[in-house]
Amino acid sequence: MEWTADILGTDFQSCDIDAAGPDGVVRHATLIRHRTGPRTQPSGQGHTMAGRHGAVLFLHGWSDYFFNAELARFWAGQGYDFYALDMHNHGRSLQAGNPGGYVANLIDYDAEINQAVQVIRHDRGGSPAGSLTLMGHSTGGLVAALWASRHPAEVQYLILDSPWLEMHGSSLVRRAAQAMVAPVAKLRPKTVLRLPERGFYFRSISSSAEGEWSLDEKYRPPLAFPVRAGWLNAVFAGHSQVARGLNLEMPVLVLASSASANGMVWQESMRRSDAVLDVSVMALRAMALGRTVTLERIDGGLHDVFLSAPAVRKDAYARLARWIKGFMQYEAPEERHEGEI
């Protein structure tokens, strides 16, 4: 793979990924890596030096792309090689003629994620299978959880930042909405659904509005991409899978705001809460993902807790670092035999 300079500038490179799904369609994605300098050959070994603890692959949310350099540098500081994937029809991977954000089935992301994992393994000098930490935000969190359930041998740890695991309200709301959307999705999947447009979350994070983050509006439009019937039906199907249980065996961390703020008009509370998803439903679904799930509620957190106000995301990073130390860098005590102290 050919790595070239990335839009994030110094310390970031990206490469193109073209992967064919089960349907035979080749889809274009972009893998981004954080690299602070050239790797050197360690004495007596045939591979390059890499992050001492492994690699992290980040999946963005819907109508989004990877831009959080601070998150990459945090992971580097923890001793991990950081990568992010702009999935097809998103961000760096947008192509003329393809509808932004669209996917007809969430499993269509599998091929590009599989390919990204192989590139990461090669880039790190042949790191073993099962040494990957997968991290996902919002819809990317749903995609990450589903991919981990289908590829359990590939994922050692799963970290979800405000994952979209269920619709607002309950599964009853989802089933009612799905019954209306499914016929349209079957006949005309790319039909744009006329739903209320809200730019409150964008307003809270973008430096062009009232936030602190510099966003490329070509990649992350203020009102998001149009909602299409096929895409929404694919998300509903993913929610149904989660509701049936994924039975994940790897340790899972879920970070979410402690409060939601919904409504059709701007509220000041949207500066310190999740203005996109229902965090109560999210927390309930999260605890059923697998056998070992940690839930961290972030007071004052936005929909992406790592884009919150500086003091709030400092707390989020501290909680993540504590989990990394407790789970990902935990060293089990040596086994003692009978009679030993």
mmCIF file of C-alpha atoms in Angstrom:
data_model
loop_
_atom_site.group_PDB
_atom_site.id
_atom_site.type_symbol
_atom_site.label_atom_id
_atom_site.label_comp_id
_atom_site.label_asym_id
_atom_site.label_seq_id
_atom_site.Cartn_x
_atom_site.Cartn_y
_atom_site.Cartn_z
ATOM 1 C CA MET A 1 0.000 0.000 0.000
ATOM 2 C CA GLU A 2 1.193 3.525 -0.776
ATOM 3 C CA TRP A 3 0.963 5.929 2.157
ATOM 4 C CA THR A 4 0.691 9.623 1.268
ATOM 5 C CA ALA A 5 0.433 12.855 3.259
ATOM 6 C CA ASP A 6 -2.988 13.191 4.890
ATOM 7 C CA ILE A 7 -5.239 16.241 5.237
ATOM 8 C CA LEU A 8 -4.494 16.300 8.989
ATOM 9 C CA GLY A 9 -0.923 17.281 8.218
ATOM 10 C CA THR A 10 2.246 16.339 10.064
ATOM 11 C CA ASP A 11 2.301 12.878 11.668
ATOM 12 C CA PHE A 12 -0.629 11.583 9.602
ATOM 13 C CA GLN A 13 -0.662 9.570 6.387
ATOM 14 C CA SER A 14 -3.418 7.814 4.475
ATOM 15 C CA CYS A 15 -3.788 5.122 1.842
ATOM 16 C CA ASP A 16 -6.618 3.984 -0.423
ATOM 17 C CA ILE A 17 -8.440 0.697 0.098
ATOM 18 C CA ASP A 18 -10.624 -0.890 -2.568
ATOM 19 C CA ALA A 19 -12.390 -4.021 -1.389
ATOM 20 C CA ALA A 20 -15.081 -6.195 -2.972
ATOM 21 C CA GLY A 21 -17.987 -7.219 -0.759
ATOM 22 C CA PRO A 22 -19.964 -10.479 -0.874
ATOM 23 C CA ASP A 23 -22.149 -8.895 -3.570
ATOM 24 C CA GLY A 24 -19.092 -8.411 -5.810
ATOM 25 C CA VAL A 25 -19.244 -4.608 -5.625
ATOM 26 C CA VAL A 26 -15.857 -2.928 -5.121
ATOM 27 C CA ARG A 27 -16.088 -0.115 -2.570
ATOM 28 C CA HIS A 28 -13.528 2.584 -1.859
ATOM 29 C CA ALA A 29 -12.364 3.412 1.670
ATOM 30 C CA THR A 30 -9.412 5.329 3.146
ATOM 31 C CA LEU A 31 -7.153 4.184 5.961
ATOM 32 C CA ILE A 32 -5.429 6.872 8.030
ATOM 33 C CA ARG A 33 -2.496 6.272 10.351
ATOM 34 C CA HIS A 34 -0.767 8.358 12.987
ATOM 35 C CA ARG A 35 2.989 8.058 12.727
ATOM 36 C CA THR A 36 5.332 10.353 14.674
ATOM 37 C CA GLY A 37 8.512 9.244 12.925
ATOM 38 C CA PRO A 38 10.246 6.490 10.987
ATOM 39 C CA ARG A 39 10.372 3.015 12.524
ATOM 40 C CA THR A 40 13.774 1.479 13.169
ATOM 41 C CA GLN A 41 14.819 -2.129 12.988
ATOM 42 C CA PRO A 42 15.247 -3.609 16.482
ATOM 43 C CA SER A 43 18.429 -5.611 16.920
ATOM 44 C CA GLY A 44 18.113 -9.249 15.888
ATOM 45 C CA GLN A 45 14.478 -9.015 14.771
ATOM 46 C CA GLY A 46 12.999 -9.079 11.312
ATOM 47 C CA HIS A 47 10.184 -6.614 11.753
ATOM 48 C CA THR A 48 9.859 -2.902 12.383
ATOM 49 C CA MET A 49 9.338 -1.355 15.769
ATOM 50 C CA ALA A 50 5.646 -0.699 16.443
ATOM 51 C CA GLY A 51 3.479 0.517 19.296
ATOM 52 C CA ARG A 52 4.537 -1.573 22.247
ATOM 53 C CA HIS A 53 0.987 -2.492 23.212
ATOM 54 C CA GLY A 54 -0.675 -3.089 19.828
ATOM 55 C CA ALA A 55 -2.888 -1.233 17.366
ATOM 56 C CA VAL A 56 -6.173 0.660 17.563
ATOM 57 C CA LEU A 57 -8.573 1.018 14.604
ATOM 58 C CA PHE A 58 -11.210 3.761 14.859
ATOM 59 C CA LEU A 59 -14.527 3.802 12.939
ATOM 60 C CA HIS A 60 -16.324 7.151 12.606
ATOM 61 C CA GLY A 61 -20.050 7.763 12.831
ATOM 62 C CA TRP A 62 -22.568 8.322 10.046
ATOM 63 C CA SER A 63 -22.132 11.424 7.900
ATOM 64 C CA ASP A 64 -18.721 11.904 9.506
ATOM 65 C CA TYR A 65 -15.001 11.318 8.970
ATOM 66 C CA PHE A 66 -11.864 11.056 11.099
ATOM 67 C CA PHE A 67 -10.439 14.416 12.168
ATOM 68 C CA ASN A 68 -9.671 14.113 15.901
ATOM 69 C CA ALA A 69 -5.874 14.289 15.971
ATOM 70 C CA GLU A 70 -6.033 14.644 19.758
ATOM 71 C CA LEU A 71 -7.531 11.154 20.036
ATOM 72 C CA ALA A 72 -4.746 9.697 17.887
ATOM 73 C CA ARG A 73 -2.084 11.364 20.026
ATOM 74 C CA PHE A 74 -3.716 10.090 23.196
ATOM 75 C CA TRP A 75 -3.418 6.505 21.954
ATOM 76 C CA ALA A 76 0.173 7.080 20.868
ATOM 77 C CA GLY A 77 0.901 8.333 24.381
ATOM 78 C CA GLN A 78 -0.548 5.107 25.762
ATOM 79 C CA GLY A 79 1.831 3.067 23.584
ATOM 80 C CA TYR A 80 -0.482 2.079 20.704
ATOM 81 C CA ASP A 81 -0.330 2.512 16.947
ATOM 82 C CA PHE A 82 -3.445 4.433 15.926
ATOM 83 C CA TYR A 83 -5.367 3.981 12.680
ATOM 84 C CA ALA A 84 -8.763 5.238 11.504
ATOM 85 C CA LEU A 85 -10.926 4.211 8.567
ATOM 86 C CA ASP A 86 -13.024 6.611 6.517
ATOM 87 C CA MET A 87 -15.561 4.056 5.315
ATOM 88 C CA HIS A 88 -17.034 4.099 1.811
ATOM 89 C CA ASN A 89 -19.304 7.016 0.961
ATOM 90 C CA HIS A 90 -17.820 9.019 3.847
ATOM 91 C CA GLY A 91 -15.153 11.676 4.293
ATOM 92 C CA ARG A 92 -11.955 11.095 2.337
ATOM 93 C CA SER A 93 -13.676 8.181 0.574
ATOM 94 C CA LEU A 94 -16.507 10.194 -1.005
ATOM 95 C CA GLN A 95 -16.742 9.686 -4.753
ATOM 96 C CA ALA A 96 -18.725 11.621 -7.336
ATOM 97 C CA GLY A 97 -21.972 9.922 -8.218
ATOM 98 C CA ASN A 98 -22.270 7.950 -4.970
ATOM 99 C CA PRO A 99 -24.730 9.143 -2.305
ATOM 100 C CA GLY A 100 -22.938 10.392 0.795
ATOM 101 C CA GLY A 101 -23.317 8.160 3.837
ATOM 102 C CA TYR A 102 -25.260 5.460 2.023
ATOM 103 C CA VAL A 103 -25.012 1.742 2.707
ATOM 104 C CA ALA A 104 -27.723 -0.834 1.991
ATOM 105 C CA ASN A 105 -26.477 -3.387 4.521
ATOM 106 C CA LEU A 106 -24.035 -2.807 7.370
ATOM 107 C CA ILE A 107 -22.231 -6.013 6.421
ATOM 108 C CA ASP A 108 -21.096 -4.161 3.283
ATOM 109 C CA TYR A 109 -18.484 -2.498 5.512
ATOM 110 C CA ASP A 110 -16.913 -5.853 6.394
ATOM 111 C CA ALA A 111 -14.699 -6.141 3.304
ATOM 112 C CA GLU A 112 -13.028 -2.760 3.801
ATOM 113 C CA ILE A 113 -12.588 -3.340 7.536
ATOM 114 C CA ASN A 114 -11.091 -6.763 6.803
ATOM 115 C CA GLN A 115 -8.723 -5.185 4.292
ATOM 116 C CA ALA A 116 -7.799 -2.409 6.733
ATOM 117 C CA VAL A 117 -6.921 -4.979 9.390
ATOM 118 C CA GLN A 118 -4.646 -6.772 6.932
ATOM 119 C CA VAL A 119 -2.925 -3.503 5.976
ATOM 120 C CA ILE A 120 -2.434 -2.647 9.666
ATOM 121 C CA ARG A 121 -0.952 -6.058 10.326
ATOM 122 C CA HIS A 122 1.500 -5.641 7.435
ATOM 123 C CA ASP A 123 2.279 -2.027 8.383
ATOM 124 C CA ARG A 124 3.217 -3.142 11.890
ATOM 125 C CA GLY A 125 5.512 -5.874 10.663
ATOM 126 C CA GLY A 126 3.180 -8.856 10.935
ATOM 127 C CA SER A 127 1.394 -8.287 14.240
ATOM 128 C CA PRO A 128 -0.571 -11.398 15.262
ATOM 129 C CA ALA A 129 -4.300 -11.836 14.731
ATOM 130 C CA GLY A 130 -6.350 -10.970 17.771
ATOM 131 C CA SER A 131 -4.100 -8.097 18.877
ATOM 132 C CA LEU A 132 -6.415 -5.351 17.602
ATOM 133 C CA THR A 133 -8.411 -2.863 19.669
ATOM 134 C CA LEU A 134 -11.475 -1.754 17.691
ATOM 135 C CA MET A 135 -13.031 1.614 18.550
ATOM 136 C CA GLY A 136 -16.233 3.050 17.074
ATOM 137 C CA HIS A 137 -18.368 6.158 17.488
ATOM 138 C CA SER A 138 -22.163 6.347 17.050
ATOM 139 C CA THR A 139 -23.141 4.374 13.918
ATOM 140 C CA GLY A 140 -19.467 3.375 13.707
ATOM 141 C CA GLY A 141 -19.928 1.901 17.178
ATOM 142 C CA LEU A 142 -22.809 -0.209 15.898
ATOM 143 C CA VAL A 143 -20.714 -1.300 12.899
ATOM 144 C CA ALA A 144 -17.767 -2.094 15.183
ATOM 145 C CA ALA A 145 -19.855 -4.209 17.571
ATOM 146 C CA LEU A 146 -21.412 -6.180 14.713
ATOM 147 C CA TRP A 147 -18.048 -6.706 12.992
ATOM 148 C CA ALA A 148 -16.513 -7.879 16.281
ATOM 149 C CA SER A 149 -19.346 -10.381 16.711
ATOM 150 C CA ARG A 150 -18.610 -11.814 13.241
ATOM 151 C CA HIS A 151 -14.807 -11.718 13.692
ATOM 152 C CA PRO A 152 -14.240 -12.486 17.384
ATOM 153 C CA ALA A 153 -10.753 -13.888 16.783
ATOM 154 C CA GLU A 154 -9.605 -10.538 15.332
ATOM 155 C CA VAL A 155 -10.639 -8.224 18.176
ATOM 156 C CA GLN A 156 -8.971 -8.257 21.573
ATOM 157 C CA TYR A 157 -10.779 -5.215 22.995
ATOM 158 C CA LEU A 158 -13.816 -3.190 21.890
ATOM 159 C CA ILE A 159 -14.323 0.475 22.802
ATOM 160 C CA LEU A 160 -17.564 2.247 21.885
ATOM 161 C CA ASP A 161 -18.073 6.008 22.074
ATOM 162 C CA SER A 162 -21.821 6.763 22.243
ATOM 163 C CA PRO A 163 -22.727 3.775 20.054
ATOM 164 C CA TRP A 164 -26.075 3.821 18.218
ATOM 165 C CA LEU A 165 -27.368 0.512 19.523
ATOM 166 C CA GLU A 166 -31.114 1.248 19.498
ATOM 167 C CA MET A 167 -33.660 3.825 18.405
ATOM 168 C CA HIS A 168 -34.945 6.529 20.694
ATOM 169 C CA GLY A 169 -37.510 5.213 23.137
ATOM 170 C CA SER A 170 -37.419 1.447 22.754
ATOM 171 C CA SER A 171 -37.406 -1.485 20.368
ATOM 172 C CA LEU A 172 -41.168 -0.955 19.946
ATOM 173 C CA VAL A 173 -40.468 2.406 18.336
ATOM 174 C CA ARG A 174 -37.880 0.780 16.060
ATOM 175 C CA ARG A 175 -40.204 -2.016 14.954
ATOM 176 C CA ALA A 176 -42.987 0.445 14.171
ATOM 177 C CA ALA A 177 -40.641 2.648 12.149
ATOM 178 C CA GLN A 178 -39.114 -0.347 10.383
ATOM 179 C CA ALA A 179 -42.528 -1.556 9.288
ATOM 180 C CA MET A 180 -43.030 1.750 7.480
ATOM 181 C CA VAL A 181 -39.534 2.045 6.005
ATOM 182 C CA ALA A 182 -38.979 -1.571 4.856
ATOM 183 C CA PRO A 183 -41.353 -1.526 1.827
ATOM 184 C CA VAL A 184 -39.770 1.679 0.512
ATOM 185 C CA ALA A 185 -36.269 0.311 1.163
ATOM 186 C CA LYS A 186 -37.071 -2.824 -0.818
ATOM 187 C CA LEU A 187 -38.483 -1.044 -3.875
ATOM 188 C CA ARG A 188 -36.568 2.257 -3.910
ATOM 189 C CA PRO A 189 -33.698 1.986 -1.396
ATOM 190 C CA LYS A 190 -32.114 5.323 -2.273
ATOM 191 C CA THR A 191 -35.326 7.271 -1.732
ATOM 192 C CA VAL A 192 -34.649 10.293 0.487
ATOM 193 C CA LEU A 193 -36.931 10.317 3.526
ATOM 194 C CA ARG A 194 -38.359 13.669 4.506
ATOM 195 C CA LEU A 195 -37.305 13.892 8.131
ATOM 196 C CA PRO A 196 -36.723 16.977 10.298
ATOM 197 C CA GLU A 197 -33.236 18.407 9.788
ATOM 198 C CA ARG A 198 -31.356 19.378 12.916
ATOM 199 C CA GLY A 199 -27.869 20.835 13.032
ATOM 200 C CA PHE A 200 -27.623 21.161 16.803
ATOM 201 C CA TYR A 201 -24.771 18.706 17.273
ATOM 202 C CA PHE A 202 -22.755 20.328 14.466
ATOM 203 C CA ARG A 203 -23.416 23.715 16.086
ATOM 204 C CA SER A 204 -21.980 22.458 19.371
ATOM 205 C CA ILE A 205 -18.714 21.113 17.897
ATOM 206 C CA SER A 206 -17.806 23.139 14.788
ATOM 207 C CA SER A 207 -15.495 26.141 15.072
ATOM 208 C CA SER A 208 -17.579 27.721 12.287
ATOM 209 C CA ALA A 209 -20.473 27.795 14.774
ATOM 210 C CA GLU A 210 -20.044 27.581 18.567
ATOM 211 C CA GLY A 211 -17.616 24.685 18.961
ATOM 212 C CA GLU A 212 -13.814 24.379 18.872
ATOM 213 C CA TRP A 213 -13.232 21.765 16.149
ATOM 214 C CA SER A 214 -12.227 22.619 12.597
ATOM 215 C CA LEU A 215 -14.460 20.516 10.342
ATOM 216 C CA ASP A 216 -14.420 20.191 6.580
ATOM 217 C CA GLU A 217 -18.078 20.723 5.675
ATOM 218 C CA LYS A 218 -17.560 18.820 2.434
ATOM 219 C CA TYR A 219 -16.851 15.741 4.564
ATOM 220 C CA ARG A 220 -19.065 16.542 7.540
ATOM 221 C CA PRO A 221 -22.070 18.617 6.328
ATOM 222 C CA PRO A 222 -23.826 20.716 9.002
ATOM 223 C CA LEU A 223 -27.187 18.968 8.488
ATOM 224 C CA ALA A 224 -25.672 15.558 7.703
ATOM 225 C CA PHE A 225 -26.267 13.607 4.500
ATOM 226 C CA PRO A 226 -29.862 12.948 3.358
ATOM 227 C CA VAL A 227 -31.472 10.012 5.153
ATOM 228 C CA ARG A 228 -32.278 7.300 2.611
ATOM 229 C CA ALA A 229 -34.694 4.424 3.107
ATOM 230 C CA GLY A 230 -32.169 1.660 2.432
ATOM 231 C CA TRP A 231 -29.641 3.118 4.871
ATOM 232 C CA LEU A 232 -32.185 3.503 7.663
ATOM 233 C CA ASN A 233 -33.463 -0.023 7.085
ATOM 234 C CA ALA A 234 -29.867 -1.302 7.341
ATOM 235 C CA VAL A 235 -29.443 0.453 10.691
ATOM 236 C CA PHE A 236 -32.730 -1.008 11.941
ATOM 237 C CA ALA A 237 -31.486 -4.474 10.994
ATOM 238 C CA GLY A 238 -28.305 -3.826 12.969
ATOM 239 C CA HIS A 239 -30.323 -2.737 15.981
ATOM 240 C CA SER A 240 -32.340 -5.950 15.747
ATOM 241 C CA GLN A 241 -29.130 -7.992 15.851
ATOM 242 C CA VAL A 242 -27.958 -6.152 18.944
ATOM 243 C CA ALA A 243 -31.332 -6.643 20.616
ATOM 244 C CA ARG A 244 -31.078 -10.404 20.033
ATOM 245 C CA GLY A 245 -27.682 -10.398 21.721
ATOM 246 C CA LEU A 246 -24.145 -10.399 20.306
ATOM 247 C CA ASN A 247 -22.574 -12.488 23.092
ATOM 248 C CA LEU A 248 -19.231 -10.730 22.770
ATOM 249 C CA GLU A 249 -16.425 -12.433 24.656
ATOM 250 C CA MET A 250 -13.844 -9.630 24.517
ATOM 251 C CA PRO A 251 -13.898 -6.875 27.181
ATOM 252 C CA VAL A 252 -16.057 -3.940 26.060
ATOM 253 C CA LEU A 253 -15.922 -0.312 27.190
ATOM 254 C CA VAL A 254 -18.867 1.982 26.439
ATOM 255 C CA LEU A 255 -18.537 5.728 27.020
ATOM 256 C CA ALA A 256 -21.614 7.938 26.856
ATOM 257 C CA SER A 257 -22.893 11.249 28.088
ATOM 258 C CA SER A 258 -24.843 11.235 31.330
ATOM 259 C CA ALA A 259 -27.767 13.061 29.688
ATOM 260 C CA SER A 260 -29.604 13.515 26.392
ATOM 261 C CA ALA A 261 -31.123 16.702 25.000
ATOM 262 C CA ASN A 262 -33.740 16.252 22.308
ATOM 263 C CA GLY A 263 -36.127 18.660 20.657
ATOM 264 C CA MET A 264 -36.765 20.663 17.524
ATOM 265 C CA VAL A 265 -35.304 23.930 18.851
ATOM 266 C CA TRP A 266 -31.891 24.759 20.249
ATOM 267 C CA GLN A 267 -31.440 24.378 23.991
ATOM 268 C CA GLU A 268 -28.435 25.500 26.019
ATOM 269 C CA SER A 269 -28.315 22.013 27.547
ATOM 270 C CA MET A 270 -27.194 20.739 24.125
ATOM 271 C CA ARG A 271 -23.738 22.156 24.904
ATOM 272 C CA ARG A 272 -23.285 19.552 27.648
ATOM 273 C CA SER A 273 -25.360 16.528 26.628
ATOM 274 C CA ASP A 274 -25.954 14.085 23.791
ATOM 275 C CA ALA A 275 -28.132 15.948 21.285
ATOM 276 C CA VAL A 276 -28.333 12.965 18.911
ATOM 277 C CA LEU A 277 -29.103 9.723 20.775
ATOM 278 C CA ASP A 278 -31.052 8.504 23.810
ATOM 279 C CA VAL A 279 -28.306 7.692 26.323
ATOM 280 C CA SER A 280 -30.637 5.795 28.652
ATOM 281 C CA VAL A 281 -31.610 3.318 25.928
ATOM 282 C CA MET A 282 -27.967 3.186 24.831
ATOM 283 C CA ALA A 283 -26.823 2.256 28.340
ATOM 284 C CA LEU A 284 -29.454 -0.466 28.619
ATOM 285 C CA ARG A 285 -28.476 -2.043 25.297
ATOM 286 C CA ALA A 286 -24.765 -1.703 26.048
ATOM 287 C CA MET A 287 -24.931 -3.852 29.142
ATOM 288 C CA ALA A 288 -26.254 -6.752 27.066
ATOM 289 C CA LEU A 289 -23.438 -6.697 24.475
ATOM 290 C CA GLY A 290 -21.397 -9.392 26.147
ATOM 291 C CA ARG A 291 -20.050 -10.925 29.326
ATOM 292 C CA THR A 292 -17.619 -8.158 30.296
ATOM 293 C CA VAL A 293 -18.950 -4.642 29.713
ATOM 294 C CA THR A 294 -17.859 -1.441 31.445
ATOM 295 C CA LEU A 295 -20.125 1.603 31.185
ATOM 296 C CA GLU A 296 -18.688 5.074 31.804
ATOM 297 C CA ARG A 297 -21.121 7.988 31.988
ATOM 298 C CA ILE A 298 -19.491 11.339 31.211
ATOM 299 C CA ASP A 299 -21.068 14.351 32.926
ATOM 300 C CA GLY A 300 -21.361 17.170 30.397
ATOM 301 C CA GLY A 301 -20.421 14.894 27.496
ATOM 302 C CA LEU A 302 -21.488 15.599 23.929
ATOM 303 C CA HIS A 303 -22.578 12.906 21.469
ATOM 304 C CA ASP A 304 -18.884 12.261 20.811
ATOM 305 C CA VAL A 305 -17.538 12.482 24.337
ATOM 306 C CA PHE A 306 -14.032 13.179 22.985
ATOM 307 C CA LEU A 307 -15.283 16.387 21.330
ATOM 308 C CA SER A 308 -16.748 17.762 24.559
ATOM 309 C CA ALA A 309 -15.524 20.859 26.409
ATOM 310 C CA PRO A 310 -11.865 20.576 27.513
ATOM 311 C CA ALA A 311 -12.595 19.731 31.164
ATOM 312 C CA VAL A 312 -15.204 17.155 30.161
ATOM 313 C CA ARG A 313 -13.048 15.340 27.634
ATOM 314 C CA LYS A 314 -10.173 15.403 30.125
ATOM 315 C CA ASP A 315 -12.442 13.354 32.370
ATOM 316 C CA ALA A 316 -13.363 11.065 29.437
ATOM 317 C CA TYR A 317 -9.700 10.483 28.599
ATOM 318 C CA ALA A 318 -8.888 9.801 32.252
ATOM 319 C CA ARG A 319 -11.632 7.170 32.415
ATOM 320 C CA LEU A 320 -10.439 5.620 29.165
ATOM 321 C CA ALA A 321 -6.847 5.566 30.443
ATOM 322 C CA ARG A 322 -7.978 3.870 33.647
ATOM 323 C CA TRP A 323 -9.755 1.163 31.629
ATOM 324 C CA ILE A 324 -6.718 0.714 29.396
ATOM 325 C CA LYS A 325 -4.541 0.172 32.452
ATOM 326 C CA GLY A 326 -7.066 -2.124 34.121
ATOM 327 C CA PHE A 327 -7.958 -4.271 31.104
ATOM 328 C CA MET A 328 -5.637 -3.752 28.149
ATOM 329 C CA GLN A 329 -2.384 -3.490 30.112
ATOM 330 C CA TYR A 330 -3.331 -5.715 33.010
ATOM 331 C CA GLU A 331 -0.726 -8.275 33.981
ATOM 332 C CA ALA A 332 -2.166 -11.297 35.793
ATOM 333 C CA PRO A 333 -0.227 -12.309 38.900
ATOM 334 C CA GLU A 334 1.921 -15.377 38.544
ATOM 335 C CA GLU A 335 0.128 -18.598 39.404
ATOM 336 C CA ARG A 336 0.923 -19.778 42.915
ATOM 337 C CA HIS A 337 1.092 -23.419 43.828
ATOM 338 C CA GLU A 338 -0.227 -25.000 46.967
ATOM 339 C CA GLY A 339 1.899 -24.100 49.967
ATOM 340 C CA GLU A 340 3.359 -20.932 48.387
ATOM 341 C CA ILE A 341 2.785 -17.527 49.914
#
